[in-house]
Tab-separated table of C-alpha atoms and ligand atoms in Angstrom:
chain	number	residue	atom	x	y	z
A	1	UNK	CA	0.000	0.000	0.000
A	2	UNK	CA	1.578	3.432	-1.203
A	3	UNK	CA	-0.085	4.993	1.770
A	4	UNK	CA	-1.509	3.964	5.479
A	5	UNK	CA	-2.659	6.513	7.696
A	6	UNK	CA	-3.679	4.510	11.321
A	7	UNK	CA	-5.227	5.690	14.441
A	8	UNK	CA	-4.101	9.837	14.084
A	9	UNK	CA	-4.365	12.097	16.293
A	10	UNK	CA	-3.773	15.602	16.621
A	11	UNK	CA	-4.383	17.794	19.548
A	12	UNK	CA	-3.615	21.850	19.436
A	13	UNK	CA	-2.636	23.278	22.826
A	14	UNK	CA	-4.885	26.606	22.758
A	15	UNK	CA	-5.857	29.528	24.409
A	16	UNK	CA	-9.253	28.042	25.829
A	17	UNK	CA	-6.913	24.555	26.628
A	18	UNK	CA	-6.325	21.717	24.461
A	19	UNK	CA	-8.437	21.144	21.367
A	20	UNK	CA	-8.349	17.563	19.700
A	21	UNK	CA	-8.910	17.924	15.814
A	22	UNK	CA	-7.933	14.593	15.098
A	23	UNK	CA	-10.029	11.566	17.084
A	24	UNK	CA	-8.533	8.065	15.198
A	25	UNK	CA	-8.058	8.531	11.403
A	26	UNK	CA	-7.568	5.724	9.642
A	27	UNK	CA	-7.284	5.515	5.694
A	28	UNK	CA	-5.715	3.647	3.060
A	29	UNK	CA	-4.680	4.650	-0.268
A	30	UNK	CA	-3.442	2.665	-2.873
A	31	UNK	CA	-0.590	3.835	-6.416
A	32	UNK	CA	-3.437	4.702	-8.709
A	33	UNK	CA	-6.209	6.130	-6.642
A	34	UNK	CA	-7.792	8.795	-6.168
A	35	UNK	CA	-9.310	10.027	-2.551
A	36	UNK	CA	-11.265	12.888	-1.740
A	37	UNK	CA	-11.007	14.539	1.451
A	38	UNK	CA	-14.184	16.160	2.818
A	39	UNK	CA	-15.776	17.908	5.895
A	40	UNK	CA	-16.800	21.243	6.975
A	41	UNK	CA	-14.161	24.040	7.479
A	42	UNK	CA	-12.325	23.485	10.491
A	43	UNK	CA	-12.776	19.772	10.333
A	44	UNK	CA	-9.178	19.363	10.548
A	45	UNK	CA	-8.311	18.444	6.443
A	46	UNK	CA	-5.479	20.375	6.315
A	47	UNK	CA	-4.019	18.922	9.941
A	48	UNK	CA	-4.615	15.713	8.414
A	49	UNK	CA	-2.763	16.731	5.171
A	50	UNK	CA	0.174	18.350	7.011
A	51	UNK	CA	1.051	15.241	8.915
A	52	UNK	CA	1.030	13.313	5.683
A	53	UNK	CA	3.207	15.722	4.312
A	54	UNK	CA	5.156	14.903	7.239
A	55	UNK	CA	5.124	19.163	7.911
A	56	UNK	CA	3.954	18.175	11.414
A	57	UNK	CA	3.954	15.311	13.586
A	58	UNK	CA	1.009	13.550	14.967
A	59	UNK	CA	0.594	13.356	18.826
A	60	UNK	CA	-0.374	9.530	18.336
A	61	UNK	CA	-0.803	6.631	15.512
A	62	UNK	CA	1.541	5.724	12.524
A	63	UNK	CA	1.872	7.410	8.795
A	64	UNK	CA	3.183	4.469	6.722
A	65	UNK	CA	4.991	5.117	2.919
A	66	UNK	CA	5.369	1.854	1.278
A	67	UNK	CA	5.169	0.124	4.794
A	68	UNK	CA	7.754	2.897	6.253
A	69	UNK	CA	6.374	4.818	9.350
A	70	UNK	CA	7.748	8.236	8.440
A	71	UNK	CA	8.031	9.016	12.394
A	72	UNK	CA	11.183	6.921	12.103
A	73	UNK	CA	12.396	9.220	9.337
A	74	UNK	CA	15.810	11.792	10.663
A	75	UNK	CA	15.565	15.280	9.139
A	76	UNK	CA	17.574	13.830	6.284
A	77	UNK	CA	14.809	11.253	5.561
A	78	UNK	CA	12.123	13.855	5.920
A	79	UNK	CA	13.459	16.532	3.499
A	80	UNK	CA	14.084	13.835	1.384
A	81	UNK	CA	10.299	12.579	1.492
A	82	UNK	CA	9.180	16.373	0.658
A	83	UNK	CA	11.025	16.665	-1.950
A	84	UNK	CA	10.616	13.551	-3.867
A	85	UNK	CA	7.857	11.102	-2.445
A	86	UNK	CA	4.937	13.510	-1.914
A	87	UNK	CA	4.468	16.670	-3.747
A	88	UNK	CA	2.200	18.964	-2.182
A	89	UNK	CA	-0.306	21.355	-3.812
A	90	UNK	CA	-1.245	24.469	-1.241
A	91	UNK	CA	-3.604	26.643	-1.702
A	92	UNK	CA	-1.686	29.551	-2.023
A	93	UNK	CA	0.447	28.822	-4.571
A	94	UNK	CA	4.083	29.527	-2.628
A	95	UNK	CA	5.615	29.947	-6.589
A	96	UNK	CA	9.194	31.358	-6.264
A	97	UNK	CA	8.664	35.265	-7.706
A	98	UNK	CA	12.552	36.257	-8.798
A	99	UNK	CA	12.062	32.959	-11.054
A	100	UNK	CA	10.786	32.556	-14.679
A	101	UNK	CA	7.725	29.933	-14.714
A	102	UNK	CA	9.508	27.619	-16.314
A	103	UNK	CA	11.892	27.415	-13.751
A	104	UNK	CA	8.971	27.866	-11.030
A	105	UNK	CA	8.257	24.343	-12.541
A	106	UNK	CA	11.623	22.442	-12.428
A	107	UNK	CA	12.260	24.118	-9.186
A	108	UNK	CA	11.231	20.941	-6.640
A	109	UNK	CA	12.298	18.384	-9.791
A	110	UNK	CA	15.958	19.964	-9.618
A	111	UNK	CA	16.193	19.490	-5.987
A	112	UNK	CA	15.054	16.116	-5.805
A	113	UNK	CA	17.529	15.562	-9.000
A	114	UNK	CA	14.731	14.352	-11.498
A	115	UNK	CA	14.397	17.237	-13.654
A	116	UNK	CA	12.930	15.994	-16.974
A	117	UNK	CA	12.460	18.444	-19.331
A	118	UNK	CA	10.562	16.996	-22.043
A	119	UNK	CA	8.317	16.088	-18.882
A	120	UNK	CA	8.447	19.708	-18.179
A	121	UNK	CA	7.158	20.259	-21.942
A	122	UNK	CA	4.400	18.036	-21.503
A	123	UNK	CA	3.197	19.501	-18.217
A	124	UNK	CA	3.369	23.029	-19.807
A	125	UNK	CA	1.320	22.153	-22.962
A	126	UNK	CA	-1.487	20.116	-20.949
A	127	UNK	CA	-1.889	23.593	-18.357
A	128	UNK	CA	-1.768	25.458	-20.985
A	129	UNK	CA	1.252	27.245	-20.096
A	130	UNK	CA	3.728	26.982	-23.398
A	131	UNK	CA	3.554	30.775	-24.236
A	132	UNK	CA	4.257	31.778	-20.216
A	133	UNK	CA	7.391	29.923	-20.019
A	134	UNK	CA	9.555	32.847	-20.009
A	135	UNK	CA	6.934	35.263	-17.694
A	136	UNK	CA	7.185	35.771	-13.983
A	137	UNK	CA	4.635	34.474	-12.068
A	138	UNK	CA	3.378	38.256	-11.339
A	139	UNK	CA	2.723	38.579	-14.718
A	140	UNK	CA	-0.201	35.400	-14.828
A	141	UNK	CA	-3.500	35.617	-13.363
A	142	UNK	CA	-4.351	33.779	-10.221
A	143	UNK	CA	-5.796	30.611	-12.507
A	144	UNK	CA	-2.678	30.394	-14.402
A	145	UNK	CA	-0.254	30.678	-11.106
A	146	UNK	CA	-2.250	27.575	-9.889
A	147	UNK	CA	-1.380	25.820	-12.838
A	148	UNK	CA	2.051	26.685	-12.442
A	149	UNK	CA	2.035	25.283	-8.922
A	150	UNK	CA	0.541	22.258	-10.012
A	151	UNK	CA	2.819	21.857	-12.647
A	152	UNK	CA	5.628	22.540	-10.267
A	153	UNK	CA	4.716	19.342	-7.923
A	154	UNK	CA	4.046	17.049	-11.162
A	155	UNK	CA	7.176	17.677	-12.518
A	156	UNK	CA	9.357	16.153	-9.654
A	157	UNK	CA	6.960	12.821	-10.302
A	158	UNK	CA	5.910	12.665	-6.657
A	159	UNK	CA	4.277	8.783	-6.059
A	160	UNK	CA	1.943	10.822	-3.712
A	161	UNK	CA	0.198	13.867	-4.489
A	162	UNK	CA	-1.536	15.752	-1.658
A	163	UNK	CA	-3.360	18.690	-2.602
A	164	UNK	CA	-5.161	21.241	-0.248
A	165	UNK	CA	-8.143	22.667	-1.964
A	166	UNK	CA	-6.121	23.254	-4.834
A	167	UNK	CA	-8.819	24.922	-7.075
A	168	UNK	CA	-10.208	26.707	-4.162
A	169	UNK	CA	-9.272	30.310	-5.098
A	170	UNK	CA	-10.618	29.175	-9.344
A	171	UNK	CA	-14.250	29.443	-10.804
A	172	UNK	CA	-16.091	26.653	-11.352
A	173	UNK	CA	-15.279	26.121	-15.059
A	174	UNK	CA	-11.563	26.281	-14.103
A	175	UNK	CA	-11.735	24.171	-11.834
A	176	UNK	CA	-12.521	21.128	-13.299
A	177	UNK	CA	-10.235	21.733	-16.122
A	178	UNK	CA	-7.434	21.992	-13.509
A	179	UNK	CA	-9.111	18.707	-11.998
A	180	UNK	CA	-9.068	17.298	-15.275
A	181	UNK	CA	-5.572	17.935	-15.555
A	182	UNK	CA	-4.423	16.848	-12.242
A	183	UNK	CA	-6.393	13.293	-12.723
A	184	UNK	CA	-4.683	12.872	-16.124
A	185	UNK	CA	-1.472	13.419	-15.007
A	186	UNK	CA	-1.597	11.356	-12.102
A	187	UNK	CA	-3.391	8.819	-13.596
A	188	UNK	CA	-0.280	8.764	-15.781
A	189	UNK	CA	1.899	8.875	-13.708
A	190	UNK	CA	0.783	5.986	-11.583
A	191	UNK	CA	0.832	8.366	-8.717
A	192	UNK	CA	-2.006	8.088	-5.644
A	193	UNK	CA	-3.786	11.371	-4.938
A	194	UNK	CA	-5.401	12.813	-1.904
A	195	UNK	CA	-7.424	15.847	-2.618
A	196	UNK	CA	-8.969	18.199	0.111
A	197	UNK	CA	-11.970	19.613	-1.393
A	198	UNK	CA	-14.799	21.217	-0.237
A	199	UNK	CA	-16.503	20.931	-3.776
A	200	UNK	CA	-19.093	17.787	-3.564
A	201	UNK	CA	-18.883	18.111	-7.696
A	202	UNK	CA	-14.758	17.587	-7.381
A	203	UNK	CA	-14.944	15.286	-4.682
A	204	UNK	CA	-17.960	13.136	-6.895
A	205	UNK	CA	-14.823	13.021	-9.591
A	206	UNK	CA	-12.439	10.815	-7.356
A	207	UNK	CA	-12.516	7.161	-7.092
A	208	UNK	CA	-13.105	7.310	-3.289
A	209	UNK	CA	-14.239	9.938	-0.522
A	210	UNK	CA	-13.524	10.271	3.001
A	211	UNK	CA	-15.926	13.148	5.194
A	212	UNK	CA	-14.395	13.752	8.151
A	213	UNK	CA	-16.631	15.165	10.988
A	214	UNK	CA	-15.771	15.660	14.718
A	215	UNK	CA	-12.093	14.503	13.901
A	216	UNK	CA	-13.264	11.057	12.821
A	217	UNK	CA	-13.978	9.372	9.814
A	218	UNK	CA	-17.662	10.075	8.998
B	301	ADP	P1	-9.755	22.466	7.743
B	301	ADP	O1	-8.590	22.399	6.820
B	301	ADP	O2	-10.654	21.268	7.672
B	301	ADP	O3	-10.534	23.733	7.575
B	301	ADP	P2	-7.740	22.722	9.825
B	301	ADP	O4	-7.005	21.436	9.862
B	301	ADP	O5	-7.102	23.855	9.170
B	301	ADP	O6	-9.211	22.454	9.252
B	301	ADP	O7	-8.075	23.155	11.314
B	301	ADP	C1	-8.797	22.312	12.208
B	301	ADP	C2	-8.994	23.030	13.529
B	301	ADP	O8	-7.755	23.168	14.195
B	301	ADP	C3	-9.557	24.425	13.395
B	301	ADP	O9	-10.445	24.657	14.477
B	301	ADP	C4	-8.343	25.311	13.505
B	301	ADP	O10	-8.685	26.567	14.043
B	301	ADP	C5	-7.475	24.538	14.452
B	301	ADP	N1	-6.046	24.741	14.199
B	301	ADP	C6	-5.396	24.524	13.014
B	301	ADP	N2	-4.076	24.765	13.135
B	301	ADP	C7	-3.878	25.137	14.421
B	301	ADP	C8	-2.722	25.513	15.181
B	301	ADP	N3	-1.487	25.521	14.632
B	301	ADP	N4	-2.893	25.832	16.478
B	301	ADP	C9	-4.126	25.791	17.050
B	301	ADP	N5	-5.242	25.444	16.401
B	301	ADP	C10	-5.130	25.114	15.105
B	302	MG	MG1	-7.920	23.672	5.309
């Protein structure tokens, strides 16, 4: 299994004491599929997402990668993981502004020493981004910058793709060309995908859904 997520949970230490987001999440997700992530705002999706990510820790249960619990990871191991195992999608887009979008794109395939440009090519044509190449991301609209950071995570062939609301800031027509996109590509690249959305159209489009509600598993 590419990914096993078993018995999370997450508490936040806060101003009105400690607040427990995450009760016992389990979930499974295999190379190939696709998993939407659901639940009202607040419900703890992008907690969940982060200790995926492995951008936080959980206070108790075990994130597995191909059987490895990445708790057990060093700093080494982790960096490693962000850079070429998962690719994350945020929701703001975090593209690098001094840099040209085509290197906005290689940027996280260079680190993890897997750039590919012709894979670069492709990813440009299919978001429609050929003729931006040489722009700065200043110079795209807000649609187009998502595509970029999209682009940017796909190109370093991540075998996990987690992506927070990643069409959250696009109209509804965008949108599900971007999903279109994303599902494509990942479908093509054998990778597994876990999308946060709060769309029940997008989440409809995934092979399975998960609702979380009062930090479980609905
Ligand atoms: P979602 O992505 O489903 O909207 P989040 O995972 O962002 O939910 O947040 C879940 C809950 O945890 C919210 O009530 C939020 O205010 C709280 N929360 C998130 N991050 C922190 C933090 N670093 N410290 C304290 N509370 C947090
Ligand atoms: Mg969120």
């Amino acid at each position: 299994m590419l990914l096993t997520v078993q018995n999370i949970h997450k508490t936040y230490q806060t101003a009105d004491g400690p607040f427990e987001v995450l009760r016992g999440i389990d979930l499974t997700l295999g190379a190939g599929e696709t998993l939407a992530l659901t639940g009202e705002s607040g419900s703890g999706k992008s907690t969940l997402l982060h200790l995926i990510g492995g951008l936080d820790t959980p206070d108790q249960g075990h994130i597995r990668l191909d059987g490895q619990d990445i708790a057990t990871l060093d700093d080494t191991g982790r960096a490693a993981l962000r850079r070429g195992t998962v690719g994350v999608v945020f929701q703001q887009f975090n593209l690098i502004p001094s840099l040209r979008v085509a290197d906005n794109i290689a940027f996280q395939a260079r680190l993890a020493g897997r750039h590919d440009p012709n894979w670069d090519a492709i990813l440009a044509d299919r978001m429609s981004l050929t003729l931006h190449l040489n722009k700065y991301p200043e110079q795209l609209s807000g649609g187009q910058q998502q595509r970029v950071a999209i682009a940017r995570t796909l190109a370093a062939k991540p075998r996990l793709v987690l992506a927070d609301e990643p069409t959250g800031n696009l109209d509804e027509a965008t949108a599900d060309i971007v999903l279109d996109m994303m599902l494509e590509l990942v479908s093509e690249t054998g990778a597994g995908l876990l999308l946060v959305t709060h769309s029940s159209a997008l989440a409809g489009r995934m092979s399975r859904r998960l609702h979380l509600r009062s930090g479980q598993v609905a």
